[in-house]
């Protein structure tokens, strides 16, 4: 079993979209100050709380037999897929992720409901992980279809 | 896998049955009926020669004849091929191990002529991927189906063997796949004459009494009700405002109309049920398929390969449940969840019958008889809060609306109704909630208005997922979801105590044990 390759930079990845949110709230100033302040407070709390929370929750692990991911904040989920059931491994880079040189690895299975996604990996780590998973999955057989 | 195939080389190319020439012109004629009418009418009015009619007919017959001449098919080693088209020639080749279903349908016309239409489903979705043979002799269609399924089973067995050998670690081969393949083709002995099929279910016309209780039947009733209300309400207002001359007659007439409409809808639902499911038979074939045959006018025979069968869903919506009925659907891989028509095993029928069929189909009697494990106090509390809180919110909103005189007081009275039903609903939902692990299946049940019991093969598990919302964490429960490549793709077990949720996940996917603290 190899140790976890690296922890996730979710903070940065999820912080960026928040700027956009804050801008929307600024725009509401002209309409109603209390609303703006209230939403500003909520946004600030969200800005500070949510990414940190997510950062604390999100983790993943890949062992020679299975892949594990944990994600979410208010609603949390943990997914486990045995290596033998992996069908494809993709590396995805969204625009924000590219900005921070991050990538996510998406592991799909024979079930449309059974995909795992590991967010906010360092780009190079993501490539390495995808390669390792692909090699490991290719060594296994049978996808339960 | 094709080289290893023991099937004799060179099944020759075959043609459709010549009697299809009688079917196609009629079908085409129906399709072109408007055009034909136009031709006919204009021909009459403008005194053109009747040769136009003859020409049109000739074209239609010509198309049919050309189709007979150009369409050929064969079941080769490891694949099924179809060639068709006169100007635009197409060749369709399907690897035998991709075949998932073989459907035989026969419309009334087909049946009069002793023909049938064969459709080979490969599960890849697109219409172009479908292999359709319209039409064959009914007997030939049966033989072709057996042939295709045998060939498919053999191809898969060959692949499973190859994989088993290629695998150093033999236990990673999903046990059910090899098992099923072995059942399909026990070596060369499979070429012996097949053993007789076993009947699992036979239709009883009395079941049609459940038809009006299905969604389509109820929707019809609701439509009638809404329609009636629209005309009834003004009447009521009239009574209040102008006078009571309409009172006796108007309400009576409306009531009678409503009743008549309801009866008509119910009758239509019963008729549709009978037409669709007449002489329904579910049989298990020694070739490793479950076959569903039904239909009064159009006979439809669907074969579901057992190797593709991952379980069953037994659904009991409230109206059916009150009447003691249920319906059954197969969980199969490779079928689009959106087009589940061909996965129905049994229409609404008495629970005992459906449960027996379900047990026979999954070959796991315990899955349907053993009482389920309840999910405990946390789950019960959540059922109650989830039923009562929205109802309370509704009452609160109504109270505000009435207090501010935005709405008449009746609204408040009506808004209390859900609150009265909520506790009953919550209790019923909790009573339904439960799960069970048998050696081969996961059984999960939930729901009140739409109660469903899912029996899903554990060997088909692709991944597991343990989910907890904020509220679930506070109560200390979690939902374990089994993801599979079949049926609905995800089968949840709701609101287990958190430790049990982890344990269940570890039970479903042994590899999960290393990650889950509670297991």
PDB file of C-alpha atoms in Angstrom, chain B residues 12-18 20-21 24 28 62-74 80-92 116-118 130-136 144:
ATOM      1  CA  UNK B  12     -24.653 -19.732 -44.854  1.00  0.00           C
ATOM      2  CA  UNK B  13     -26.411 -16.476 -45.627  1.00  0.00           C
ATOM      3  CA  UNK B  14     -30.133 -16.636 -45.110  1.00  0.00           C
ATOM      4  CA  UNK B  15     -33.032 -14.567 -46.339  1.00  0.00           C
ATOM      5  CA  UNK B  16     -36.167 -13.253 -44.786  1.00  0.00           C
ATOM      6  CA  UNK B  17     -39.320 -15.245 -45.248  1.00  0.00           C
ATOM      7  CA  UNK B  18     -41.008 -14.666 -48.586  1.00  0.00           C
ATOM      8  CA  UNK B  20     -42.936 -10.800 -45.634  1.00  0.00           C
ATOM      9  CA  UNK B  21     -43.945  -9.586 -49.070  1.00  0.00           C
ATOM     10  CA  UNK B  24     -44.637  -5.029 -45.985  1.00  0.00           C
ATOM     11  CA  UNK B  28     -46.129   0.654 -46.249  1.00  0.00           C
ATOM     12  CA  UNK B  62     -41.186  -3.153 -55.633  1.00  0.00           C
ATOM     13  CA  UNK B  63     -39.667  -1.760 -52.459  1.00  0.00           C
ATOM     14  CA  UNK B  64     -40.821  -4.817 -50.583  1.00  0.00           C
ATOM     15  CA  UNK B  65     -39.493  -7.229 -53.169  1.00  0.00           C
ATOM     16  CA  UNK B  66     -36.151  -5.475 -53.329  1.00  0.00           C
ATOM     17  CA  UNK B  67     -35.908  -5.709 -49.599  1.00  0.00           C
ATOM     18  CA  UNK B  68     -36.458  -9.422 -49.745  1.00  0.00           C
ATOM     19  CA  UNK B  69     -33.808  -9.793 -52.429  1.00  0.00           C
ATOM     20  CA  UNK B  70     -31.244  -7.622 -50.727  1.00  0.00           C
ATOM     21  CA  UNK B  71     -31.605  -8.511 -47.066  1.00  0.00           C
ATOM     22  CA  UNK B  72     -29.528 -11.408 -45.851  1.00  0.00           C
ATOM     23  CA  UNK B  73     -28.307 -12.431 -42.480  1.00  0.00           C
ATOM     24  CA  UNK B  74     -26.198 -15.107 -40.924  1.00  0.00           C
ATOM     25  CA  UNK B  80     -24.107 -11.973 -36.246  1.00  0.00           C
ATOM     26  CA  UNK B  81     -24.175 -10.261 -39.611  1.00  0.00           C
ATOM     27  CA  UNK B  82     -26.885  -8.475 -41.523  1.00  0.00           C
ATOM     28  CA  UNK B  83     -26.665  -7.115 -45.042  1.00  0.00           C
ATOM     29  CA  UNK B  84     -29.391  -4.962 -46.471  1.00  0.00           C
ATOM     30  CA  UNK B  85     -30.196  -2.188 -48.881  1.00  0.00           C
ATOM     31  CA  UNK B  86     -30.401  -1.891 -52.625  1.00  0.00           C
ATOM     32  CA  UNK B  87     -28.879   1.490 -53.395  1.00  0.00           C
ATOM     33  CA  UNK B  88     -27.409   2.166 -49.987  1.00  0.00           C
ATOM     34  CA  UNK B  89     -25.927  -1.113 -48.951  1.00  0.00           C
ATOM     35  CA  UNK B  90     -25.266  -1.549 -45.284  1.00  0.00           C
ATOM     36  CA  UNK B  91     -23.532  -4.334 -43.468  1.00  0.00           C
ATOM     37  CA  UNK B  92     -24.066  -4.718 -39.795  1.00  0.00           C
ATOM     38  CA  UNK B 116     -42.368 -12.861 -36.549  1.00  0.00           C
ATOM     39  CA  UNK B 117     -39.962  -9.975 -36.303  1.00  0.00           C
ATOM     40  CA  UNK B 118     -36.621 -10.527 -34.606  1.00  0.00           C
ATOM     41  CA  UNK B 130     -30.139  -2.523 -33.749  1.00  0.00           C
ATOM     42  CA  UNK B 131     -30.294  -5.609 -35.798  1.00  0.00           C
ATOM     43  CA  UNK B 132     -33.835  -6.056 -37.026  1.00  0.00           C
ATOM     44  CA  UNK B 133     -35.111  -8.901 -39.149  1.00  0.00           C
ATOM     45  CA  UNK B 134     -38.625  -8.309 -40.370  1.00  0.00           C
ATOM     46  CA  UNK B 135     -39.991 -10.854 -40.954  1.00  0.00           C
ATOM     47  CA  UNK B 136     -39.105 -14.489 -40.488  1.00  0.00           C
ATOM     48  CA  UNK B 144     -32.647 -18.016 -34.727  1.00  0.00           C
TER      49      UNK B 144
END
